[in-house]
Short mmCIF file of C-alpha atoms in Angstrom, two decimals:
data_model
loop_
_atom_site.label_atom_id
_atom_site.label_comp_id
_atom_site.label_asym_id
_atom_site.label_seq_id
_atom_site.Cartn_x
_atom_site.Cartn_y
_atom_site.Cartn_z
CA UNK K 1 1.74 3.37 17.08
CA UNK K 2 0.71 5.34 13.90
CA UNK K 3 -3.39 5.73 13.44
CA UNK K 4 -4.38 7.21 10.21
CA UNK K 5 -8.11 7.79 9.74
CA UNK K 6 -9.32 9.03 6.25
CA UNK K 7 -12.99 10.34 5.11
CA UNK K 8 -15.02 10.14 4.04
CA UNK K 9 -15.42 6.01 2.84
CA UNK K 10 -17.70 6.75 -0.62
CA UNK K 11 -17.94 10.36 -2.19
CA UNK K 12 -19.52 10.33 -4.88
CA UNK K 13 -19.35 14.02 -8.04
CA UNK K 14 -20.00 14.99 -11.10
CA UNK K 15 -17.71 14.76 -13.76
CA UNK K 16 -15.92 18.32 -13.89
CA UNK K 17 -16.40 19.35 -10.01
CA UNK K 18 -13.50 19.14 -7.65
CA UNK K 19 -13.17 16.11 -5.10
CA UNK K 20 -11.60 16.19 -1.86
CA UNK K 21 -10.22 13.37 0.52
CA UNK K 22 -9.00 13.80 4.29
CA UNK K 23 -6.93 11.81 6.12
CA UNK K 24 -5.23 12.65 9.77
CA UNK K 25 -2.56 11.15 11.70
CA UNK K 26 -1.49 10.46 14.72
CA UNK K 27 2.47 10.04 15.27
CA UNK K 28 3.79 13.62 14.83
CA UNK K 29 7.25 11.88 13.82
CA UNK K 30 5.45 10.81 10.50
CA UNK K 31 7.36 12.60 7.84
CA UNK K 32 6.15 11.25 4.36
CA UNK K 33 2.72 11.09 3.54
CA UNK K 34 1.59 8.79 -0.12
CA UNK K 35 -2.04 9.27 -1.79
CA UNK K 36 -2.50 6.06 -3.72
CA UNK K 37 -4.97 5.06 -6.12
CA UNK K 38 -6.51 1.51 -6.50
CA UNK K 39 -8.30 0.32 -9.70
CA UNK K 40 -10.24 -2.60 -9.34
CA UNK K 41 -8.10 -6.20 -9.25
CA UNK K 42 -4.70 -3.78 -9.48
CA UNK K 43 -2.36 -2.73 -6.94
CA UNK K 44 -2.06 0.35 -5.16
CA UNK K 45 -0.70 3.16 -7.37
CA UNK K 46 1.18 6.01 -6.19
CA UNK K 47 -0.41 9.08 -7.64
CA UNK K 48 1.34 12.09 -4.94
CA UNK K 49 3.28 12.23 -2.00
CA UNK K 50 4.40 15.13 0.14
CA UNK K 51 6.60 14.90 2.46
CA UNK K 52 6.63 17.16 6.11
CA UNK K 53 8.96 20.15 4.86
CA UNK K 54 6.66 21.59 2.56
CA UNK K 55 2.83 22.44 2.93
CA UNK K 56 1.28 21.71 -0.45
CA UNK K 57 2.40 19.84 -3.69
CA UNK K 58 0.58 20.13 -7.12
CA UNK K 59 0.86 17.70 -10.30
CA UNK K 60 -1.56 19.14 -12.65
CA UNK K 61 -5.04 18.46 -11.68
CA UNK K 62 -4.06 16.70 -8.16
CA UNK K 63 -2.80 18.69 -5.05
CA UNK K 64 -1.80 17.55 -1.70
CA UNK K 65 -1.92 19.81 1.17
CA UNK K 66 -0.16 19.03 4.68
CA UNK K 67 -1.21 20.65 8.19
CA UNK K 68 1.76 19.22 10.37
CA UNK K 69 0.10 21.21 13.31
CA UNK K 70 -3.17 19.81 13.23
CA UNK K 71 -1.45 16.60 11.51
CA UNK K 72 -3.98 16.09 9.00
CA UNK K 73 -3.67 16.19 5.18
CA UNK K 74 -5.96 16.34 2.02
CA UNK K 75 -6.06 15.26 -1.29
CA UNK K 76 -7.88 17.32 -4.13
CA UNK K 77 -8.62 16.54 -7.91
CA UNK K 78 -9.93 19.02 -9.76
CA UNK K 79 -11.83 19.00 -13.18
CA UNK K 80 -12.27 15.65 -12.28
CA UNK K 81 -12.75 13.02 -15.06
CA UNK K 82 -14.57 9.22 -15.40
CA UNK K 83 -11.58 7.59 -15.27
CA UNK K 84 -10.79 9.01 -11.50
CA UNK K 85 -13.36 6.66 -10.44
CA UNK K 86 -11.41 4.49 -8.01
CA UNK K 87 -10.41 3.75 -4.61
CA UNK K 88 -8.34 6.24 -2.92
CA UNK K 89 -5.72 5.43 -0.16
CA UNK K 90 -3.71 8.22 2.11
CA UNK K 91 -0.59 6.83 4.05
CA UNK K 92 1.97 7.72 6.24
CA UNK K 93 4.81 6.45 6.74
CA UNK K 94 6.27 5.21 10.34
CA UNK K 95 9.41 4.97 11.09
CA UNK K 96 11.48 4.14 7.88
CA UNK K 97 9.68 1.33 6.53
CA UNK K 98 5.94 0.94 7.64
CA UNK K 99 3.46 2.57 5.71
CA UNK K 100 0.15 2.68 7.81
CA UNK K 101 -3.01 3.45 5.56
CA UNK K 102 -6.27 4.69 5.59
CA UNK K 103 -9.89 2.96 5.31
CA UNK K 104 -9.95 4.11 1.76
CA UNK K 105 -11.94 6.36 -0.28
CA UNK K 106 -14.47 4.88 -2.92
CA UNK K 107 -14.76 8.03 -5.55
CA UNK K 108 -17.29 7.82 -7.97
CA UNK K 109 -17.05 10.34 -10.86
CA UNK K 110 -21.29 10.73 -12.82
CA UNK K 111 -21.18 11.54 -15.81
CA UNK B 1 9.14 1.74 -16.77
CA UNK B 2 10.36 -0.54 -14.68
CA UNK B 3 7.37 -2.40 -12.70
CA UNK B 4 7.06 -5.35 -9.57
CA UNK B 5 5.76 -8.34 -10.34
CA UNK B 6 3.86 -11.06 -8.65
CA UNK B 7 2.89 -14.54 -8.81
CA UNK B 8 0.38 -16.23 -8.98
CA UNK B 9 -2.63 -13.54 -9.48
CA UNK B 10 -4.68 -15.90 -7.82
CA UNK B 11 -3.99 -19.14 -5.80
CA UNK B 12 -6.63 -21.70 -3.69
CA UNK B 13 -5.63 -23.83 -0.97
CA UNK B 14 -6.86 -25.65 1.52
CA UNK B 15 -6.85 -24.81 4.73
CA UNK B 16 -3.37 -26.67 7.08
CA UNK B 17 -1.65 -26.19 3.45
CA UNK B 18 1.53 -24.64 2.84
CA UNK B 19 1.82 -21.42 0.17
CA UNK B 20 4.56 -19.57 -1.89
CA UNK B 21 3.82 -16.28 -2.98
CA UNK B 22 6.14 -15.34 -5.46
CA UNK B 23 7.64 -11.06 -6.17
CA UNK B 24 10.62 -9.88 -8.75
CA UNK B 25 10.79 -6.34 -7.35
CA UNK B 26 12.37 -3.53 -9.15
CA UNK B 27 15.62 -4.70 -10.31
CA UNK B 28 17.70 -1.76 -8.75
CA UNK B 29 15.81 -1.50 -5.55
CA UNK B 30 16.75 -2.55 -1.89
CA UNK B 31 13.93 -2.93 0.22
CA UNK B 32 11.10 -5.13 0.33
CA UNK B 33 8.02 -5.25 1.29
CA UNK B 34 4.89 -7.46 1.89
CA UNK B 35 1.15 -6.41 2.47
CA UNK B 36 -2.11 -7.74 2.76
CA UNK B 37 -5.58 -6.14 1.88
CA UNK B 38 -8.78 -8.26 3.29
CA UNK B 39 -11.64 -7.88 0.89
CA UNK B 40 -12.76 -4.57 1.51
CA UNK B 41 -10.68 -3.26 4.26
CA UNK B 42 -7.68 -1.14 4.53
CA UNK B 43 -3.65 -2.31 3.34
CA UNK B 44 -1.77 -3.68 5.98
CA UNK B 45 1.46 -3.63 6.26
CA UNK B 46 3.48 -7.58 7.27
CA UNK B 47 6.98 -7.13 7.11
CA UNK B 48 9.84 -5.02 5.83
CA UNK B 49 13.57 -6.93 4.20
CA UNK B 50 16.75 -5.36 3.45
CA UNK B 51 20.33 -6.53 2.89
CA UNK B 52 18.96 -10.37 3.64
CA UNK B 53 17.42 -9.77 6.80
CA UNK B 54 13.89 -8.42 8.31
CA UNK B 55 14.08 -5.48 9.10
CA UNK B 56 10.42 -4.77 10.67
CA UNK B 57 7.15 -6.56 10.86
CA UNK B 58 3.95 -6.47 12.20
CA UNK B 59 2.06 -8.53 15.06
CA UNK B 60 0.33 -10.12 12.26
CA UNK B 61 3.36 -11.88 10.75
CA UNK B 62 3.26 -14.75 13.47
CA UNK B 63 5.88 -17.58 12.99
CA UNK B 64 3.34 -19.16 10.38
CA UNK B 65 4.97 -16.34 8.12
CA UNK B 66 8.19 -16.46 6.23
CA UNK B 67 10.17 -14.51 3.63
CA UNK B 68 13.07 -14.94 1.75
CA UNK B 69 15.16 -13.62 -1.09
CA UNK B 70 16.60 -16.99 -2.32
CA UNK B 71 18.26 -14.85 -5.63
CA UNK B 72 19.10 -11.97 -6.89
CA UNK B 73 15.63 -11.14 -8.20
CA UNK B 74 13.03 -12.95 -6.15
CA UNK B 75 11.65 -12.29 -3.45
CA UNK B 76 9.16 -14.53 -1.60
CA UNK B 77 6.29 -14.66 1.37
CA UNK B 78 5.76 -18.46 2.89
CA UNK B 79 2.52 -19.29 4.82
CA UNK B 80 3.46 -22.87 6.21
CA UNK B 81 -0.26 -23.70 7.43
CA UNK B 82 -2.68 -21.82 5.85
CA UNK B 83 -5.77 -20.78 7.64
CA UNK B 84 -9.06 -19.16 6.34
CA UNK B 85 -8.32 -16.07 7.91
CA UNK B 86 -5.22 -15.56 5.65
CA UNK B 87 -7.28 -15.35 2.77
CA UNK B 88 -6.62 -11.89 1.72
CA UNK B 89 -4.81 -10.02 -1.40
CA UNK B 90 -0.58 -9.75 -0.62
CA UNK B 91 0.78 -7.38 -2.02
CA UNK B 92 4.72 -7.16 -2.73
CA UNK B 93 6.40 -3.34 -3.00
CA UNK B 94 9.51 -2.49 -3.22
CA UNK B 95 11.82 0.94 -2.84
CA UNK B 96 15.26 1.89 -3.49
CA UNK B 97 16.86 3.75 -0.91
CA UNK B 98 15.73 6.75 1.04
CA UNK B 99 13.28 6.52 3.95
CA UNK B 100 10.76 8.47 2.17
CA UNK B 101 11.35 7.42 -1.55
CA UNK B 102 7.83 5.83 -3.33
CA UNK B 103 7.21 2.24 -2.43
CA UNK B 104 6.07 0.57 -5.55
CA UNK B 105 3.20 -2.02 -5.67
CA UNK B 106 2.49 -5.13 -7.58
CA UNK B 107 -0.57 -6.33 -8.72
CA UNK B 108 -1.52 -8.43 -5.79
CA UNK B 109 -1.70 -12.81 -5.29
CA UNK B 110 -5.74 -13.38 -4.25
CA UNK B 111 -5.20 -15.69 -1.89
CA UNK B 112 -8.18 -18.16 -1.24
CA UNK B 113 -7.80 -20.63 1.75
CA UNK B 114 -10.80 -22.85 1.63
#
């Protein structure tokens, strides 16, 4: 089945730097691939997906970029900001319905 | 813009007990969804429900697990006999059509099995 490993657990920057997350998979059939973002005692919040016929997305100061070769993909903030502080998830989706997620990402924006 | 629901945000049982946790998905979406987060640890994904049926689900939703859609906005997870190893946050989603459209989250049920 799908195996999606994501790193690393805690990063930790300061307020203006960029912050990146990685996460790989492991069923090359995986075609849609969700970064959510998880405030404390809230749900998971989608904040970018890409899906596996194009290589990078952007949304102003979030990008996604997809390696289906090496089947890993990244998420990166830039000019990042207090109230990214959160917990990060990366998915991918298997099959049609399954999402399968990663460990999470504890970011940690200093002022 | 349009938002799923859950109920309770936080319920305690005891352990052998039987639990309803409650969802109103997205009004115009199709299929539902039901995972769990342990404290700390990564989403997990239970089960999957379209047109009034299951339509995937994981080794984890054992026959203590149940869901139905008993209206036309509901949609609910059943633990018959609670254990402390279901304590956990369940989390409801729901999508509308595609494969790869957005799954949307709820807040979550904390679910405390004492």
């Amino acid at each position: 089945g799908e195996n999606v490993e994501q790193h690393p657990s805690t990063l930790s920057v300061q307020e203006g730097d960029s912050a990146v997350i990685k996460c790989t998979y492991s069923d090359s059939a995986s075609n849609y691939f969700p970064w959510y973002k998880q405030e404390l005692g809230k749900g998971p919040q989608l904040i970018i997906d890409i899906r596996s016929n194009v290589g990078e997305k952007k949304d102003q100061r979030i990008a996604v970029t997809l390696n289906k070769t090496a089947k890993h993909f990244s998420l990166h903030i830039t000019e990042t900001q207090p109230e990214d502080s959160a917990v990060y998830f990366c998915a991918a989706l298997r099959g049609a319905q399954k999402l399968v997620f990663g460990q999470g990402t504890r970011l940690t924006i200093n002022p | 813009e349009p938002e799923v629901t859950q109920t309770p945000s936080h319920q305690v049982t005891q352990m052998g007990q039987e639990v309803i946790l409650r969802c109103v998905p997205i009004s115009n979406h199709l299929y539902f969804y039901w995972y769990r987060q342990i404290l700390g640890q990564k989403v997990e994904f239970l089960v999957s429900f379209y047109n009034n049926e299951i339509s995937e689900k994981s080794e984890i939703f054992d026959d203590q697990f149940s869901v139905e859609r008993p209206d036309g906005s509901n949609f609910t997870l059943k633990i018959r006999s609670t254990k402390l190893e279901d304590s956990a946050m369940y989390f409801c989603a729901s999508k509308s059509g595609g494969a790869t459209d957005t799954q949307y989250f709820g807040p979550g049920t904390r679910l405390t099995v004492l």
